[in-house]
Amino acid sequence: MSIFVMTLARHIIEQERKFPQATGAFTKLISDIALAAKVISHHVNRAGLVDIIGSIDNQNVFGEQQQKLDVFANEALIRSLRFGGTLCAMASEENEDYIAISDEFPRGKYICVFDPLDGSSNIDVNVSIGTIFSIFRRTSPDESPVTKEDLLQPGYSQVAAGYVVYGSSTMLVYTTGTGVHGFTLDPSYGSFILSHPKIKTPRKGAIYSVNEGNYNLWDKNVQQYVNWAKRSESGMKSRYIGSLVADFHRNLLKGGIFLYPGDLKNAKGKLRLLYEANPLAFIIEQAGGRASNGKERIMNVQPMELHERTPLIIGSKDDVTVAEEFFQGKHQG
Ligand code: P6P
């Protein structure tokens, strides 16, 4: 009996067929991202074996110590995307400004913003890390120079979003607005195989994920929510890896809520709107969940800066709704 294997490449082509005006550029763009993910996966899985572990002396745009794999992953994505003719611009957490594709190279109508290797502080201790990406169409006329407004689009304008989690296996999870689909890398063939079709997250979960070490920095509404979540009546248990993609992926599949609130040190929290919160928000909504900054839907927020931060509450719809009620002082827990 021949087994039909649905690969990422086949799946994207089928998705593309749903858009009659599609030109194949989108298929190539996702394929280019998948190629970079395979290259990064190969090096992440060997990190302990070759001299790319440990910090290098330069720092990224936020003064954070760059791990060599950060730099490698960023270069792998930029190289894989720059000359494919699908983009007019890209932006990365590792680069202060966006990268416009110069007109000496073939250019496309898409924009890709990404966090090349999120959770990189976990590399040396073999904890799962991830790549997160978000894709838009440009808003300025095709032949004109790219503008910052092309990059600063609200999350509801995304045409696709996804992440790669480098864990016990390497998985790529993506959406183009018609459901969420998960692919597991089969390293023997170097192909991403459809392993989790049409992912739906439970309406309510039993997991809350937050760094309770920040408790004394939170406002009282946030403290009251976490105090409620810790009580047996909430039916919840705490799970926190400290790697966004790993925490998000577990909660997506099992149900639950991830929170990174603002605090006294960082009023808007730690996570980035464009290439962390928005892509994961697109995915969670497509999977039936919800993503908020505590006051409003994350994907409605108009970005003002490339690297702006946002508080993030994301996961099962009912769990996020309860947390929002606490954050807004409406829930007497
Ligand atoms: P904290 C990793 O550095 C990261 O950006 C996310 O992957 C993760 O969710 C968060 O920071 C963890 O931050 O303050 O809890 O260590």
Short mmCIF file of C-alpha atoms and ligand atoms in Angstrom, two decimals:
data_model
loop_
_atom_site.label_atom_id
_atom_site.label_comp_id
_atom_site.label_asym_id
_atom_site.label_seq_id
_atom_site.Cartn_x
_atom_site.Cartn_y
_atom_site.Cartn_z
CA MET A 1 0.00 0.00 0.00
CA SER A 2 1.59 3.28 -1.03
CA ILE A 3 1.48 5.91 1.69
CA PHE A 4 0.75 9.43 0.46
CA VAL A 5 3.11 11.81 2.22
CA MET A 6 1.98 15.43 2.40
CA THR A 7 5.10 17.58 2.43
CA LEU A 8 5.24 21.27 3.20
CA ALA A 9 6.03 21.99 -0.44
CA ARG A 10 2.92 20.15 -1.65
CA HIS A 11 0.80 21.75 1.08
CA ILE A 12 1.82 25.30 0.19
CA ILE A 13 1.05 24.69 -3.48
CA GLU A 14 -2.41 23.44 -2.50
CA GLN A 15 -2.90 26.53 -0.33
CA GLU A 16 -1.73 28.75 -3.19
CA ARG A 17 -4.32 27.19 -5.54
CA LYS A 18 -7.03 28.69 -3.29
CA PHE A 19 -5.85 32.17 -4.36
CA PRO A 20 -6.43 32.43 -8.15
CA GLN A 21 -4.40 35.62 -8.35
CA ALA A 22 -1.42 33.92 -6.70
CA THR A 23 1.76 34.00 -8.75
CA GLY A 24 3.79 31.27 -7.08
CA ALA A 25 5.92 33.89 -5.30
CA PHE A 26 4.22 33.05 -2.01
CA THR A 27 5.01 29.36 -2.44
CA LYS A 28 8.63 30.22 -3.07
CA LEU A 29 8.75 32.55 -0.03
CA ILE A 30 7.53 29.88 2.40
CA SER A 31 9.91 27.38 0.76
CA ASP A 32 12.82 29.78 1.26
CA ILE A 33 11.91 30.12 4.95
CA ALA A 34 11.68 26.32 5.25
CA LEU A 35 15.13 25.98 3.69
CA ALA A 36 16.61 28.39 6.24
CA ALA A 37 14.82 26.46 9.01
CA LYS A 38 16.48 23.22 7.89
CA VAL A 39 19.90 24.86 7.89
CA ILE A 40 19.33 26.40 11.34
CA SER A 41 17.96 23.10 12.68
CA HIS A 42 21.06 21.27 11.50
CA HIS A 43 23.30 23.70 13.38
CA VAL A 44 21.11 23.91 16.50
CA ASN A 45 21.22 20.13 16.76
CA ARG A 46 25.03 20.20 16.58
CA ALA A 47 25.46 23.28 18.81
CA GLY A 48 27.22 21.33 21.53
CA LEU A 49 29.64 19.75 19.09
CA VAL A 50 31.13 22.63 17.22
CA ASP A 51 32.58 25.89 18.33
CA ILE A 52 29.48 28.00 17.80
CA ILE A 53 28.26 27.84 21.38
CA GLY A 54 28.92 30.70 23.71
CA SER A 55 28.61 34.40 23.29
CA ILE A 56 30.63 36.44 20.87
CA ASP A 57 31.89 39.83 21.97
CA ASN A 58 29.48 41.91 19.91
CA GLN A 59 25.94 42.60 21.03
CA ASN A 60 22.64 42.90 19.18
CA VAL A 61 20.76 46.16 18.74
CA PHE A 62 19.42 45.96 22.31
CA GLY A 63 22.83 45.50 23.90
CA GLU A 64 21.99 41.83 24.56
CA GLN A 65 24.95 39.46 24.30
CA GLN A 66 24.62 37.70 20.93
CA GLN A 67 25.04 33.95 20.93
CA LYS A 68 26.88 32.77 17.82
CA LEU A 69 23.80 30.76 16.75
CA ASP A 70 21.79 34.01 16.84
CA VAL A 71 24.12 35.50 14.28
CA PHE A 72 24.20 32.32 12.20
CA ALA A 73 20.40 31.98 12.18
CA ASN A 74 19.96 35.62 11.21
CA GLU A 75 22.43 35.28 8.34
CA ALA A 76 20.80 32.02 7.18
CA LEU A 77 17.38 33.67 6.93
CA ILE A 78 18.65 36.84 5.27
CA ARG A 79 20.68 34.86 2.71
CA SER A 80 17.78 32.51 1.98
CA LEU A 81 15.31 35.36 1.51
CA ARG A 82 17.35 38.21 0.00
CA PHE A 83 17.75 36.99 -3.58
CA GLY A 84 14.58 34.96 -4.02
CA GLY A 85 12.72 37.76 -5.78
CA THR A 86 9.71 37.42 -3.43
CA LEU A 87 10.45 40.29 -1.02
CA CYS A 88 10.82 44.04 -1.26
CA ALA A 89 11.99 44.29 2.37
CA MET A 90 12.64 42.31 5.51
CA ALA A 91 13.29 43.09 9.18
CA SER A 92 14.91 41.07 11.95
CA GLU A 93 15.15 41.34 15.73
CA GLU A 94 18.92 41.23 15.20
CA ASN A 95 19.04 44.27 12.87
CA GLU A 96 18.36 47.82 14.04
CA ASP A 97 16.83 48.93 10.74
CA TYR A 98 14.87 47.08 8.06
CA ILE A 99 16.63 45.66 4.98
CA ALA A 100 15.23 46.95 1.66
CA ILE A 101 15.89 44.66 -1.31
CA SER A 102 17.85 46.89 -3.68
CA ASP A 103 16.55 47.27 -7.23
CA GLU A 104 19.69 45.54 -8.58
CA PHE A 105 18.08 42.29 -7.43
CA PRO A 106 14.68 40.83 -8.38
CA ARG A 107 12.08 42.21 -5.96
CA GLY A 108 8.64 41.00 -4.96
CA LYS A 109 5.60 42.45 -3.22
CA TYR A 110 6.03 40.69 0.14
CA ILE A 111 7.63 41.79 3.37
CA CYS A 112 8.94 39.34 5.97
CA VAL A 113 9.74 40.26 9.58
CA PHE A 114 11.29 37.65 11.83
CA ASP A 115 12.95 36.72 15.09
CA PRO A 116 15.64 34.40 13.77
CA LEU A 117 16.35 32.55 17.00
CA ASP A 118 14.11 33.36 19.93
CA GLY A 119 15.11 32.08 23.34
CA SER A 120 18.78 32.01 22.40
CA SER A 121 19.86 32.32 26.05
CA ASN A 122 18.71 28.68 26.30
CA ILE A 123 21.05 27.40 23.57
CA ASP A 124 23.88 26.42 25.92
CA VAL A 125 21.57 24.40 28.16
CA ASN A 126 19.82 22.48 25.36
CA VAL A 127 16.37 23.97 25.93
CA SER A 128 14.06 24.24 22.88
CA ILE A 129 14.36 27.51 20.93
CA GLY A 130 12.58 28.86 17.88
CA THR A 131 12.27 31.03 14.78
CA ILE A 132 9.18 33.23 14.36
CA PHE A 133 8.11 34.89 11.07
CA SER A 134 5.36 37.17 9.79
CA ILE A 135 4.54 37.99 6.15
CA PHE A 136 2.75 41.05 4.72
CA ARG A 137 2.12 42.54 1.29
CA ARG A 138 3.65 45.96 0.73
CA THR A 139 1.19 48.88 0.89
CA SER A 140 3.26 51.34 -1.19
CA PRO A 141 3.20 51.15 -5.03
CA ASP A 142 5.26 48.23 -6.38
CA GLU A 143 7.85 50.29 -8.23
CA SER A 144 8.35 52.88 -5.48
CA PRO A 145 10.96 52.65 -2.71
CA VAL A 146 9.85 50.71 0.37
CA THR A 147 8.72 52.95 3.21
CA LYS A 148 8.73 52.36 6.98
CA GLU A 149 4.91 52.30 6.79
CA ASP A 150 5.24 49.13 4.67
CA LEU A 151 6.87 47.49 7.69
CA LEU A 152 4.61 49.02 10.37
CA GLN A 153 1.35 47.27 9.49
CA PRO A 154 -1.10 46.01 12.14
CA GLY A 155 -1.29 42.26 12.71
CA TYR A 156 -4.65 41.88 10.93
CA SER A 157 -2.83 42.73 7.66
CA GLN A 158 -0.63 39.62 7.81
CA VAL A 159 -1.02 37.21 4.86
CA ALA A 160 0.90 34.44 6.64
CA ALA A 161 2.71 33.72 9.89
CA GLY A 162 4.55 30.83 11.44
CA TYR A 163 7.24 29.53 13.69
CA VAL A 164 9.83 26.77 13.82
CA VAL A 165 10.46 25.03 17.14
CA TYR A 166 13.86 23.31 17.45
CA GLY A 167 13.02 20.76 20.14
CA SER A 168 12.90 16.97 20.48
CA SER A 169 12.04 17.26 16.80
CA THR A 170 12.03 20.29 14.51
CA MET A 171 8.52 21.45 13.65
CA LEU A 172 7.31 24.22 11.37
CA VAL A 173 3.80 25.53 12.14
CA TYR A 174 2.17 28.07 9.82
CA THR A 175 -1.08 29.68 8.75
CA THR A 176 -2.14 31.61 5.64
CA GLY A 177 -5.53 32.41 7.18
CA THR A 178 -7.15 29.07 6.32
CA GLY A 179 -6.26 27.09 9.45
CA VAL A 180 -3.04 26.14 11.25
CA HIS A 181 -0.88 23.27 10.02
CA GLY A 182 2.16 21.62 11.65
CA PHE A 183 5.00 19.88 9.82
CA THR A 184 7.72 17.75 11.39
CA LEU A 185 11.17 17.69 9.79
CA ASP A 186 12.24 14.22 8.70
CA PRO A 187 16.00 14.71 8.76
CA SER A 188 16.61 11.56 6.74
CA TYR A 189 14.83 13.12 3.74
CA GLY A 190 15.27 16.76 4.74
CA SER A 191 11.52 17.23 4.21
CA PHE A 192 8.89 18.81 6.44
CA ILE A 193 6.06 16.23 6.64
CA LEU A 194 2.48 17.18 7.60
CA SER A 195 2.12 15.75 11.11
CA HIS A 196 -0.45 18.10 12.69
CA PRO A 197 -3.14 19.09 10.14
CA LYS A 198 -5.75 21.74 11.06
CA ILE A 199 -4.54 22.41 14.60
CA LYS A 200 -7.27 23.66 16.97
CA THR A 201 -6.43 24.79 20.50
CA PRO A 202 -8.81 23.75 23.33
CA ARG A 203 -11.28 26.49 24.31
CA LYS A 204 -10.02 26.21 27.89
CA GLY A 205 -6.73 24.76 29.11
CA ALA A 206 -5.19 23.67 32.42
CA ILE A 207 -1.83 25.45 32.06
CA TYR A 208 -0.74 28.99 32.84
CA SER A 209 2.73 30.11 31.77
CA VAL A 210 4.29 33.24 33.31
CA ASN A 211 7.59 34.21 34.92
CA GLU A 212 6.51 34.48 38.56
CA GLY A 213 9.91 35.90 39.41
CA ASN A 214 8.48 39.21 38.21
CA TYR A 215 5.57 39.06 40.71
CA ASN A 216 6.67 42.05 42.77
CA LEU A 217 7.02 44.16 39.60
CA TRP A 218 3.42 43.58 38.42
CA ASP A 219 0.43 45.80 39.13
CA LYS A 220 -2.13 44.42 41.57
CA ASN A 221 -4.59 43.24 38.88
CA VAL A 222 -1.91 41.00 37.35
CA GLN A 223 -0.90 39.77 40.81
CA GLN A 224 -4.57 38.94 41.57
CA TYR A 225 -4.86 36.95 38.33
CA VAL A 226 -1.80 34.82 39.10
CA ASN A 227 -2.94 34.36 42.72
CA TRP A 228 -6.28 33.10 41.32
CA ALA A 229 -4.55 30.82 38.79
CA LYS A 230 -2.54 29.24 41.63
CA ARG A 231 -5.68 28.37 43.58
CA SER A 232 -7.05 24.84 43.03
CA GLU A 233 -10.43 26.26 41.91
CA SER A 234 -8.78 27.54 38.72
CA GLY A 235 -7.95 23.95 37.75
CA MET A 236 -4.61 25.24 36.38
CA LYS A 237 -1.00 24.21 36.86
CA SER A 238 2.14 26.22 36.11
CA ARG A 239 4.41 25.37 33.19
CA TYR A 240 7.11 27.84 32.11
CA ILE A 241 10.11 26.98 29.92
CA GLY A 242 11.30 30.55 29.39
CA SER A 243 11.42 30.06 25.62
CA LEU A 244 8.43 31.72 23.95
CA VAL A 245 8.09 29.34 21.01
CA ALA A 246 8.34 26.27 23.26
CA ASP A 247 5.80 27.61 25.79
CA PHE A 248 3.47 28.75 23.00
CA HIS A 249 3.69 25.46 21.06
CA ARG A 250 2.89 23.34 24.14
CA ASN A 251 -0.11 25.53 25.02
CA LEU A 252 -1.33 25.59 21.40
CA LEU A 253 -1.52 21.78 21.35
CA LYS A 254 -2.64 21.16 24.95
CA GLY A 255 -4.55 24.36 25.75
CA GLY A 256 -3.66 27.02 28.30
CA ILE A 257 -2.44 30.59 28.57
CA PHE A 258 0.94 32.32 28.22
CA LEU A 259 1.43 35.76 29.75
CA TYR A 260 4.22 38.29 29.59
CA PRO A 261 2.68 41.39 31.24
CA GLY A 262 4.17 44.85 31.51
CA ASP A 263 5.88 45.55 34.82
CA LEU A 264 7.62 48.31 36.78
CA LYS A 265 10.85 47.77 34.81
CA ASN A 266 9.27 47.40 31.33
CA ALA A 267 5.84 49.03 31.10
CA LYS A 268 5.18 47.28 27.76
CA GLY A 269 6.73 43.98 28.80
CA LYS A 270 9.60 42.22 27.05
CA LEU A 271 8.15 40.68 23.89
CA ARG A 272 8.11 42.33 20.47
CA LEU A 273 4.89 43.23 18.65
CA LEU A 274 5.92 42.78 15.00
CA TYR A 275 7.83 39.51 14.99
CA GLU A 276 6.75 37.75 18.18
CA ALA A 277 3.24 38.77 19.33
CA ASN A 278 1.60 39.36 15.92
CA PRO A 279 2.61 36.12 14.16
CA LEU A 280 1.71 34.01 17.20
CA ALA A 281 -1.56 35.95 17.52
CA PHE A 282 -2.46 35.15 13.87
CA ILE A 283 -1.77 31.47 14.56
CA ILE A 284 -3.68 31.29 17.85
CA GLU A 285 -6.76 33.03 16.37
CA GLN A 286 -6.72 30.66 13.39
CA ALA A 287 -6.56 27.79 15.91
CA GLY A 288 -9.61 29.18 17.80
CA GLY A 289 -7.75 30.99 20.57
CA ARG A 290 -7.19 34.63 21.47
CA ALA A 291 -4.31 37.12 21.83
CA SER A 292 -4.51 40.39 23.75
CA ASN A 293 -2.30 43.04 25.31
CA GLY A 294 -4.65 43.03 28.32
CA LYS A 295 -6.79 45.81 26.87
CA GLU A 296 -7.35 45.00 23.19
CA ARG A 297 -6.81 42.40 20.47
CA ILE A 298 -3.08 42.31 19.69
CA MET A 299 -3.69 42.24 15.92
CA ASN A 300 -5.56 45.55 16.07
CA VAL A 301 -2.59 47.45 17.50
CA GLN A 302 -1.01 49.94 15.08
CA PRO A 303 2.80 49.53 15.38
CA MET A 304 4.75 52.79 15.77
CA GLU A 305 8.27 51.34 15.87
CA LEU A 306 9.95 48.31 14.29
CA HIS A 307 11.09 46.82 17.61
CA GLU A 308 8.32 48.02 19.88
CA ARG A 309 7.39 45.81 22.79
CA THR A 310 3.92 44.78 23.93
CA PRO A 311 2.39 43.04 26.91
CA LEU A 312 1.08 39.65 25.70
CA ILE A 313 -1.68 37.33 26.91
CA ILE A 314 -2.18 34.49 24.42
CA GLY A 315 -3.79 31.05 24.34
CA SER A 316 -7.14 29.34 24.91
CA LYS A 317 -10.03 31.76 24.33
CA ASP A 318 -11.76 31.30 27.71
CA ASP A 319 -8.46 31.50 29.63
CA VAL A 320 -7.42 34.73 27.90
CA THR A 321 -10.87 36.24 28.51
CA VAL A 322 -10.62 35.54 32.27
CA ALA A 323 -7.11 37.02 32.41
CA GLU A 324 -8.30 40.17 30.58
CA GLU A 325 -11.11 40.59 33.12
CA PHE A 326 -8.54 40.48 35.94
CA PHE A 327 -6.14 42.82 34.09
CA GLN A 328 -9.01 45.31 33.64
CA GLY A 329 -10.02 45.03 37.31
CA LYS A 330 -13.38 43.46 36.40
CA HIS A 331 -12.89 40.02 37.97
CA GLN A 332 -13.13 39.66 41.74
CA GLY A 333 -11.19 36.38 41.91
P1 P6P B 1 12.09 35.85 31.08
C1 P6P B 1 13.70 34.55 25.57
O1 P6P B 1 14.77 35.40 25.98
C2 P6P B 1 12.45 35.41 25.49
O2 P6P B 1 12.60 36.44 24.58
C3 P6P B 1 11.25 34.55 25.12
O3 P6P B 1 11.60 33.49 24.31
C4 P6P B 1 10.73 34.10 26.47
O4 P6P B 1 9.32 33.86 26.47
C5 P6P B 1 11.07 35.28 27.37
O5 P6P B 1 12.17 35.96 26.78
C6 P6P B 1 11.47 34.82 28.76
O6 P6P B 1 11.75 36.00 29.49
O7 P6P B 1 12.12 37.30 31.55
O8 P6P B 1 10.94 35.08 31.69
O9 P6P B 1 13.40 35.14 31.15
#
